[in-house]
Coordinates of C-alpha atoms and ligand atoms in Angstrom, one line a residue:
M1 CA -28.4 23.1 -20.1
A2 CA -26.9 20.6 -22.5
G3 CA -25.7 18.6 -19.6
R4 CA -29.1 18.7 -18.1
A5 CA -30.8 17.7 -21.3
T6 CA -28.5 14.7 -21.8
G7 CA -28.8 13.9 -18.1
L8 CA -32.5 13.2 -18.7
W9 CA -32.0 10.2 -20.9
S10 CA -28.8 8.9 -19.4
P11 CA -28.5 9.8 -15.8
S12 CA -25.0 9.5 -14.3
L13 CA -23.5 10.0 -10.9
R14 CA -19.9 10.7 -10.2
L15 CA -18.7 9.1 -7.0
G16 CA -15.3 10.1 -5.7
V17 CA -13.5 7.5 -3.5
T18 CA -10.6 8.9 -1.6
G19 CA -8.5 8.4 1.5
L20 CA -4.8 8.4 2.4
S21 CA -2.7 5.7 1.0
R22 CA -3.6 2.2 2.3
A23 CA -6.9 3.5 3.6
G24 CA -8.8 0.8 1.6
K25 CA -9.9 2.6 -1.6
T26 CA -9.1 -0.2 -4.0
V27 CA -10.7 -2.9 -1.8
F28 CA -13.8 -0.7 -1.3
I29 CA -14.4 -0.1 -5.0
S30 CA -13.8 -3.8 -5.9
S31 CA -16.2 -5.0 -3.3
F32 CA -18.8 -2.3 -4.1
V33 CA -18.8 -3.4 -7.7
H34 CA -18.6 -7.1 -7.0
N35 CA -21.5 -7.1 -4.7
L36 CA -23.7 -5.1 -7.1
I37 CA -22.8 -7.3 -10.1
H38 CA -23.2 -10.5 -8.3
G39 CA -26.3 -9.6 -6.3
G40 CA -24.6 -9.7 -2.9
R41 CA -26.3 -9.7 0.4
L42 CA -27.2 -6.1 1.0
P43 CA -30.3 -5.9 3.2
L44 CA -29.9 -2.2 4.0
F45 CA -29.6 -1.3 0.4
E46 CA -33.2 -0.7 -0.4
A47 CA -33.2 -1.1 -4.1
Q48 CA -31.5 -4.4 -3.9
K49 CA -33.5 -5.7 -1.0
S50 CA -36.8 -5.0 -2.7
G51 CA -35.6 -6.8 -5.8
R52 CA -35.8 -3.7 -8.0
I53 CA -32.3 -4.0 -9.5
S54 CA -32.5 -6.1 -12.6
R55 CA -28.9 -5.9 -13.7
A56 CA -25.6 -4.2 -12.9
F57 CA -22.7 -4.3 -15.3
L58 CA -19.5 -2.5 -16.3
E59 CA -19.5 -0.2 -19.2
Q60 CA -16.9 2.0 -20.9
Q61 CA -16.0 5.0 -18.9
P62 CA -16.7 8.4 -20.4
D63 CA -13.1 9.8 -19.9
D64 CA -10.7 8.3 -22.3
A65 CA -7.6 10.0 -20.8
V66 CA -8.0 8.6 -17.3
P67 CA -6.6 5.1 -16.5
R68 CA -9.3 2.5 -16.0
F69 CA -9.8 1.0 -12.5
Q70 CA -8.5 -2.5 -13.1
Y71 CA -11.4 -4.2 -11.5
E72 CA -10.8 -7.7 -13.0
D73 CA -7.2 -7.8 -11.7
H74 CA -8.2 -6.7 -8.3
I75 CA -11.0 -9.2 -8.0
D76 CA -8.7 -11.9 -9.3
S77 CA -6.2 -11.3 -6.5
L78 CA -8.9 -11.0 -3.8
V79 CA -11.0 -13.9 -4.9
T80 CA -8.7 -16.4 -6.6
S81 CA -5.3 -15.8 -5.0
R82 CA -6.7 -14.5 -1.7
I83 CA -4.2 -11.7 -1.6
W84 CA -4.9 -8.0 -1.2
P85 CA -4.7 -6.0 -4.4
E86 CA -1.5 -4.1 -5.1
S87 CA -1.2 -0.5 -4.0
T88 CA -2.5 1.9 -6.7
R89 CA -0.6 5.2 -6.9
A90 CA -2.7 7.4 -9.2
I91 CA -6.2 8.2 -10.3
S92 CA -8.4 5.7 -12.0
E93 CA -12.0 5.4 -13.0
L94 CA -14.7 2.8 -13.6
R95 CA -18.3 3.0 -14.9
L96 CA -20.9 0.8 -13.4
T97 CA -24.4 0.9 -14.9
I98 CA -27.4 -0.3 -12.9
E99 CA -30.7 -1.1 -14.5
Y100 CA -33.6 -0.9 -12.1
E101 CA -37.3 -0.5 -11.7
S102 CA -38.4 2.7 -10.0
A103 CA -40.2 2.4 -6.7
S104 CA -43.1 4.6 -7.7
G105 CA -45.4 3.7 -10.5
W106 CA -45.5 7.3 -11.7
S107 CA -41.7 7.6 -12.3
R108 CA -41.6 4.1 -13.7
L109 CA -43.6 5.6 -16.6
F110 CA -41.0 8.3 -17.2
S111 CA -37.6 7.3 -16.0
S112 CA -35.3 5.1 -18.0
G113 CA -34.6 3.0 -14.9
K114 CA -30.9 3.2 -15.7
L115 CA -28.1 4.9 -13.7
S116 CA -24.5 5.0 -14.6
I117 CA -22.1 5.5 -11.7
D118 CA -18.6 6.8 -12.5
I119 CA -16.4 5.7 -9.7
V120 CA -13.3 7.8 -9.4
D121 CA -10.4 6.5 -7.2
Y122 CA -7.9 9.1 -6.4
P123 CA -5.2 9.6 -3.6
G124 CA -6.2 11.7 -0.7
E125 CA -2.7 13.0 -0.8
W126 CA -3.5 14.9 -4.0
L127 CA -6.6 16.4 -2.5
L128 CA -4.6 17.8 0.4
D129 CA -2.7 20.0 -2.1
L130 CA -5.8 22.1 -2.6
P131 CA -4.9 24.6 0.2
L132 CA -1.6 25.3 -1.5
L133 CA -3.5 27.3 -4.1
G134 CA -4.1 29.9 -1.5
K135 CA -0.5 30.1 -0.3
N136 CA 2.5 31.7 -1.9
Y137 CA 6.0 30.1 -1.6
R138 CA 7.0 32.1 1.4
E139 CA 3.9 31.0 3.4
F140 CA 4.3 27.4 2.2
S141 CA 7.9 27.4 3.4
K142 CA 7.1 28.9 6.8
E143 CA 4.3 26.4 7.5
A144 CA 6.4 23.5 6.3
F145 CA 9.1 24.3 8.9
E146 CA 6.6 24.9 11.6
M147 CA 5.0 21.5 11.1
A148 CA 8.4 19.9 10.9
E149 CA 9.2 21.1 14.3
F150 CA 6.1 19.5 16.0
P151 CA 7.2 16.9 18.5
V152 CA 5.7 14.1 16.5
R153 CA 7.7 15.0 13.5
A154 CA 10.8 16.7 14.8
D155 CA 13.1 13.7 14.8
L156 CA 11.9 12.6 11.3
S157 CA 12.6 16.0 9.9
A158 CA 15.9 16.6 11.6
D159 CA 18.1 15.6 8.6
W160 CA 16.2 17.8 6.2
R161 CA 16.2 20.7 8.6
A162 CA 19.9 20.4 9.2
L163 CA 20.6 20.3 5.5
S164 CA 18.3 23.4 5.0
A165 CA 20.2 25.3 7.7
T166 CA 23.3 25.1 5.6
I167 CA 21.6 26.6 2.5
D168 CA 21.7 30.3 1.5
P169 CA 18.5 31.1 -0.4
T170 CA 20.1 34.1 -2.0
A171 CA 23.0 32.1 -3.5
A172 CA 22.9 31.4 -7.2
A173 CA 20.4 28.7 -8.3
D174 CA 22.0 25.3 -8.5
E175 CA 20.2 22.2 -9.8
M176 CA 22.1 19.8 -7.5
V177 CA 21.3 21.8 -4.4
A178 CA 17.7 21.9 -5.4
R179 CA 17.6 18.1 -6.0
N180 CA 19.3 17.3 -2.7
L181 CA 16.9 19.5 -0.8
A182 CA 13.9 18.0 -2.7
E183 CA 15.1 14.5 -2.0
S184 CA 15.8 15.1 1.6
F185 CA 12.4 16.8 2.0
S186 CA 10.4 14.0 0.4
K187 CA 12.4 11.4 2.4
Y188 CA 11.1 13.1 5.6
L189 CA 7.5 13.2 4.2
K190 CA 7.7 9.5 3.4
A191 CA 9.1 8.7 6.9
C192 CA 6.0 10.2 8.4
K193 CA 4.0 7.6 6.6
E194 CA 5.9 4.6 8.0
D195 CA 4.0 2.0 10.0
G196 CA 4.0 2.5 13.7
R197 CA 4.1 6.3 13.3
A198 CA 1.0 6.4 11.1
L199 CA 1.2 10.2 10.7
S200 CA -1.1 11.5 8.0
T201 CA 0.2 13.6 5.3
L202 CA 1.7 17.0 4.5
P203 CA 1.7 18.7 1.1
P204 CA 2.9 18.6 -1.6
G205 CA 1.0 15.4 -2.2
R206 CA 2.9 14.3 -5.3
F207 CA 6.1 14.1 -3.2
L208 CA 4.5 11.0 -1.8
M209 CA 2.4 9.9 -4.8
P210 CA 4.2 11.3 -7.8
G211 CA 2.1 9.5 -10.3
D212 CA 3.8 10.1 -13.7
L213 CA 5.6 13.2 -12.5
E214 CA 8.5 11.5 -10.8
G215 CA 11.7 13.5 -11.3
S216 CA 10.2 16.4 -13.2
P217 CA 11.2 20.0 -12.3
A218 CA 7.8 20.7 -10.9
L219 CA 8.6 18.2 -8.2
T220 CA 12.2 19.3 -7.7
F221 CA 11.7 22.0 -5.1
A222 CA 11.5 22.2 -1.3
P223 CA 10.7 24.8 1.3
L224 CA 13.5 27.2 2.3
P225 CA 14.0 28.5 5.9
D226 CA 14.0 32.1 7.1
L227 CA 13.1 33.8 3.8
A228 CA 13.5 37.5 3.9
D229 CA 10.6 39.8 2.9
G230 CA 10.6 41.2 -0.6
R231 CA 11.2 39.7 -4.0
A232 CA 13.7 37.0 -4.5
R233 CA 16.8 38.1 -6.4
S234 CA 16.5 36.8 -10.0
G235 CA 18.8 33.9 -10.6
S236 CA 18.9 32.9 -6.9
L237 CA 18.0 29.5 -5.4
Q238 CA 14.9 31.0 -3.8
A239 CA 13.7 32.4 -7.2
M240 CA 14.1 29.0 -8.8
M241 CA 12.3 27.2 -5.9
E242 CA 9.5 29.8 -6.0
R243 CA 9.1 29.3 -9.8
R244 CA 8.8 25.6 -9.4
Y245 CA 6.4 25.8 -6.6
E246 CA 4.2 28.0 -8.7
A247 CA 4.6 25.6 -11.6
Y248 CA 3.4 22.8 -9.3
K249 CA 0.3 24.7 -8.5
T250 CA -0.4 25.7 -12.1
H251 CA 0.4 22.5 -13.9
V252 CA -0.4 19.9 -11.2
V253 CA -2.8 21.0 -8.6
K254 CA -5.2 23.2 -10.6
P255 CA -5.8 20.9 -13.5
F256 CA -6.4 18.0 -11.1
F257 CA -9.1 19.9 -9.3
R258 CA -10.7 21.3 -12.4
E259 CA -10.8 18.0 -14.3
H260 CA -11.7 15.7 -11.4
I261 CA -12.7 17.0 -8.1
T262 CA -15.1 19.8 -9.3
R263 CA -17.1 17.2 -11.3
L264 CA -18.0 15.0 -8.4
D265 CA -21.5 14.5 -7.1
R266 CA -20.9 12.3 -4.1
Q267 CA -17.8 11.5 -2.1
I268 CA -16.6 8.8 0.3
V269 CA -13.6 9.5 2.4
L270 CA -12.0 6.3 3.7
I271 CA -9.9 6.4 6.9
D272 CA -7.8 3.8 8.5
A273 CA -9.0 4.5 12.1
M274 CA -7.7 1.1 13.2
Q275 CA -4.1 1.9 12.4
A276 CA -4.4 5.4 14.0
L277 CA -6.0 3.9 17.1
N278 CA -3.2 1.4 17.3
A279 CA -0.6 4.2 17.1
G280 CA -2.1 6.4 19.8
P281 CA -3.5 9.9 20.4
G282 CA -0.8 11.7 18.4
A283 CA -1.8 9.7 15.3
M284 CA -5.5 10.2 16.0
A285 CA -5.0 14.0 16.2
D286 CA -3.1 13.9 13.0
L287 CA -5.8 11.9 11.3
E288 CA -8.4 14.4 12.5
R289 CA -6.4 17.2 11.0
A290 CA -6.3 15.3 7.6
V291 CA -10.0 14.7 7.7
M292 CA -10.6 18.4 8.5
E293 CA -8.5 19.5 5.5
I294 CA -10.1 17.0 3.2
L295 CA -13.6 18.1 4.2
A296 CA -12.5 21.8 3.8
C297 CA -11.5 21.0 0.2
F298 CA -15.1 20.0 -0.7
R299 CA -16.7 23.1 0.7
P300 CA -14.6 26.1 0.0
G301 CA -16.0 29.3 1.6
R302 CA -17.8 31.8 -0.5
G303 CA -15.7 34.2 -2.5
G304 CA -12.5 32.3 -1.7
F305 CA -9.9 31.4 -4.2
L306 CA -11.6 28.0 -4.7
T307 CA -15.2 29.0 -5.3
D308 CA -14.7 29.6 -9.0
L309 CA -13.0 26.3 -9.4
F310 CA -16.2 24.5 -8.4
S311 CA -19.0 24.1 -10.8
R312 CA -21.0 21.2 -9.4
R313 CA -21.4 20.8 -5.7
I314 CA -21.0 17.6 -3.8
D315 CA -24.2 17.1 -1.7
R316 CA -23.3 14.0 0.3
I317 CA -20.1 12.9 1.9
L318 CA -19.5 9.7 3.8
V319 CA -16.6 9.4 6.2
A320 CA -16.0 5.7 6.6
A321 CA -13.6 3.7 8.8
T322 CA -13.1 0.5 6.9
K323 CA -11.4 -2.7 8.2
A324 CA -14.0 -3.0 11.1
D325 CA -13.6 -6.8 10.6
H326 CA -10.6 -6.5 12.8
L327 CA -12.9 -6.0 15.7
H328 CA -15.7 -8.1 17.2
H329 CA -19.1 -6.7 16.3
E330 CA -19.6 -5.6 19.9
S331 CA -17.0 -3.0 19.2
H332 CA -18.4 -1.8 15.9
D333 CA -20.7 0.9 17.4
R334 CA -17.8 2.1 19.5
L335 CA -15.6 2.4 16.5
Q336 CA -18.4 4.3 14.7
A337 CA -18.7 6.6 17.7
I338 CA -15.0 7.4 17.5
V339 CA -15.3 8.2 13.8
R340 CA -18.3 10.3 14.5
R341 CA -16.4 12.3 17.1
L342 CA -13.4 12.7 14.8
A343 CA -15.7 13.9 11.9
D344 CA -17.7 16.2 14.1
R345 CA -14.6 17.9 15.3
A346 CA -13.2 18.1 11.8
I347 CA -16.5 19.6 10.5
K348 CA -16.5 22.2 13.2
K349 CA -12.9 23.2 12.6
A350 CA -13.3 23.2 8.9
N351 CA -16.3 25.5 9.3
F352 CA -18.0 23.2 7.0
S353 CA -21.7 23.2 6.1
G354 CA -23.9 22.6 3.1
A355 CA -23.3 18.9 2.4
E356 CA -24.8 16.1 4.3
V357 CA -22.0 14.2 6.1
D358 CA -22.5 10.7 7.5
V359 CA -20.1 8.4 9.2
L360 CA -19.8 4.6 9.2
A361 CA -17.6 1.8 10.6
M362 CA -17.5 -0.8 8.0
A363 CA -15.4 -3.5 6.3
A364 CA -15.6 -3.5 2.5
V365 CA -14.3 -7.0 2.6
R366 CA -14.8 -9.1 5.7
A367 CA -11.8 -11.2 6.3
T368 CA -12.9 -12.7 9.6
R369 CA -15.7 -14.7 11.2
E370 CA -16.7 -14.4 14.9
G371 CA -16.7 -17.0 17.6
T372 CA -16.1 -17.4 21.3
V373 CA -13.3 -19.0 23.2
K374 CA -13.6 -20.3 26.8
Q375 CA -10.8 -19.2 29.0
G376 CA -11.3 -20.6 32.5
R377 CA -14.7 -19.4 33.5
E378 CA -14.8 -16.6 31.0
T379 CA -16.2 -16.7 27.5
L380 CA -14.3 -14.3 25.3
P381 CA -15.5 -13.0 22.0
V382 CA -12.9 -13.7 19.3
I383 CA -12.5 -13.1 15.6
I384 CA -11.3 -16.0 13.4
G385 CA -9.3 -15.6 10.2
T386 CA -6.1 -16.5 8.5
P387 CA -3.3 -14.0 9.5
L388 CA -1.1 -12.9 6.6
K389 CA 2.2 -14.7 6.3
G390 CA 4.8 -13.1 8.6
E391 CA 2.3 -11.5 11.0
T392 CA 3.1 -12.0 14.7
I393 CA 1.3 -12.0 18.0
G394 CA 3.8 -12.3 20.9
D395 CA 6.3 -14.8 19.8
E396 CA 3.9 -16.7 17.5
K397 CA 4.6 -16.1 13.8
F398 CA 2.0 -17.0 11.2
D399 CA 2.5 -18.9 8.0
G400 CA -0.4 -17.5 6.0
K401 CA -2.2 -20.8 5.8
T402 CA -3.4 -21.5 9.3
E403 CA -6.7 -20.2 10.7
T404 CA -6.5 -18.6 14.1
A405 CA -8.8 -17.2 16.7
I406 CA -7.7 -13.9 18.1
F407 CA -9.1 -11.9 20.9
P408 CA -9.0 -8.4 19.3
G409 CA -9.4 -6.4 22.5
D410 CA -11.9 -3.7 23.3
L411 CA -11.9 -0.1 22.2
P412 CA -11.9 2.2 25.2
A413 CA -15.4 2.9 26.5
K414 CA -14.6 6.5 27.0
I415 CA -14.1 8.1 23.7
D416 CA -12.0 10.9 25.1
D417 CA -9.3 8.5 26.0
V418 CA -8.7 7.8 22.3
F419 CA -8.1 11.5 21.5
E420 CA -6.3 12.6 24.6
Q421 CA -2.5 12.5 24.9
G422 CA -1.2 10.6 27.9
K423 CA -4.2 8.4 28.2
N424 CA -4.3 4.7 27.3
T425 CA -3.6 3.6 23.7
A426 CA 0.1 4.5 23.6
S427 CA 1.8 2.5 21.0
D428 CA 3.4 0.2 23.5
D429 CA 0.0 -0.5 25.0
P430 CA -2.4 -0.6 22.1
A431 CA -6.1 -0.9 22.8
V432 CA -6.7 -3.3 20.0
R433 CA -4.6 -6.1 18.8
F434 CA -4.1 -5.4 15.1
V435 CA -3.2 -8.4 13.0
R436 CA -3.6 -8.3 9.2
F437 CA -5.6 -11.2 7.7
R438 CA -5.8 -12.7 4.3
P439 CA -8.9 -12.0 2.2
P440 CA -11.7 -14.6 3.0
K441 CA -12.4 -17.8 1.2
L442 CA -15.7 -17.2 -0.6
E443 CA -18.6 -19.5 0.2
K444 CA -20.4 -21.4 -2.4
T445 CA -24.1 -22.1 -2.7
A446 CA -25.4 -25.7 -2.8
E447 CA -25.3 -25.4 -6.6
G448 CA -21.7 -24.5 -6.5
V449 CA -22.1 -20.8 -7.4
T450 CA -19.5 -18.6 -5.7
L451 CA -21.1 -15.9 -3.6
S452 CA -20.1 -12.2 -3.6
L453 CA -17.5 -10.8 -1.3
P454 CA -18.6 -10.7 2.3
H455 CA -18.6 -7.3 4.0
I456 CA -19.7 -5.4 7.1
R457 CA -22.2 -2.6 6.5
L458 CA -21.2 -2.0 2.9
D459 CA -25.0 -1.9 2.2
R460 CA -25.3 1.1 4.4
A461 CA -22.6 2.9 2.5
L462 CA -24.4 2.1 -0.8
Q463 CA -27.7 3.3 0.5
F464 CA -26.3 6.6 1.6
L465 CA -24.2 7.2 -1.5
I466 CA -26.5 6.1 -4.3
G467 CA -29.8 4.9 -2.8
D468 CA -31.8 8.0 -3.4
H469 CA -30.9 8.0 -7.1
L470 CA -32.5 4.6 -7.5
A471 CA -35.8 5.6 -5.8
Ligands
LIG501 N1 -9.5 -6.9 6.8 C1 -9.6 -5.9 5.9 N2 -8.5 -5.3 5.4 C2 -8.7 -4.3 4.5 C3 -10.0 -3.9 4.1 N3 -9.8 -2.9 3.2 C4 -8.4 -2.7 3.1 N4 -7.8 -3.6 3.8 C5 -6.3 -3.7 4.0 O1 -5.8 -2.4 3.7 C6 -4.8 -2.6 2.7 C7 -4.9 -1.4 1.7 O2 -6.1 -1.4 1.0 P1 -6.3 -0.8 -0.4 O3 -7.7 -0.9 -0.8 O4 -5.2 -1.3 -1.3 O5 -5.9 0.7 0.0 P2 -5.8 1.9 -1.0 O6 -6.4 3.1 -0.3 O7 -6.3 1.6 -2.4 O8 -4.2 2.1 -1.0 P3 -3.3 2.8 -2.1 O9 -3.7 2.2 -3.4 O10 -1.9 2.4 -1.7 O11 -3.5 4.2 -2.0 C8 -5.2 -3.9 2.0 O12 -4.0 -4.4 1.4 C9 -5.7 -4.7 3.2 O13 -4.6 -5.3 3.9 C10 -11.1 -4.5 4.6 O14 -12.3 -4.2 4.3 N5 -10.9 -5.5 5.5
LIG502 MG1 -5.5 1.7 -4.2

């Protein structure tokens, strides 16, 4: 009731931004805020288009204990230095307040015309820990070994599995053994994330993104193989591992959900579909599994172990493939169709319902322009941008200064080909040519005013995520 009452005079909306590492969270939030503050070109964002937004500005965030999203630093690198912001490895938050005029005369009389949006950036890896709450150590261990034996991961996990095979879970607990196992296990988890393989993630999320927990006992555990039924002998390695696993759940996973996830109103899940497409059907299947698990986190079934953790319910979720500026616009719809398929399958598998889910192919920051190049009699659609220093195509290596036109290739017309093993898009024959570009040089108006960051379909994302609250 108190929340409702205060909500009346200061409406606020908590927007979660998540995605696996490098999915584009930081860039998305930076561009989101920059475009609102600087009145960017957002024709599909109704409130902006109709001129009802009078002002957007940053305010102090309500949660003092959460690091602030370093907006100014990120914009400085994007706009001034034209380099991508550094990787962020933990949660952060930013409050953006929008002053607007309501569209209907009636509500103009009553509403304050002010909306505060608390944007929360958090690693998708942490979210994927949620299912652990429903698993005991034995189940967690069993699943971890099953996943590790999948063909896509078997070679990466070989060292860790070999080490585990030499361990006796019933032997006396030994700190060094625990540490070696934990290190070997997290080395394997990290290897899954290497470029080229582009596998999505396995829990525990903090093994990849420890935040401030690096080295703590709650992170010094690993699954053990072939655990016998019944209680672990007190003082044994298994008992120690089990205790730490439970500590991880109690002290890391639960508080994170209670304090952050359960308070969200809206959510955007960013996915790097370009990288997965580039890596082939194995990586696509893996991405689909990750999206399924992420969606399942937001809609726990009734009566499940998670229901009581949730107080507010997220009512809209956007699954967005960012970085569409790597493709010519003719391929954007195709990319969106691929994301749609991926999300639909994930929704079905997650047995998910209740929240409105939309999908989008977008670029939070558009690093390329489009053009055409004549090759013989053919006119090819190309994208033009400045490839990052060190990027290569064939034997050409780029210096980070020269603009280049690139024929990005076409996405397969048949969507099934993207998902099916043994068809097209193997990593040695990628469907798209994926070169990373530098952030764009911002245009200036005739008066010398720098414009906001260019984007592709960011306005659609805004409309879906916050548009109805500015009606
Ligand atoms: N061309 C283009 N590249 C993008 C875009 N968004 C992200 N990228 C690229 O993806 C990289 C990762 O983006 P970030 O926003 O840092 O990703 P993140 O999800 O915050 O990553 P972590 O902080 O490591 O979890 C950037 O360094 C860019 O190279 C985009 O809209 N267009
Ligand atoms: Mg980040």
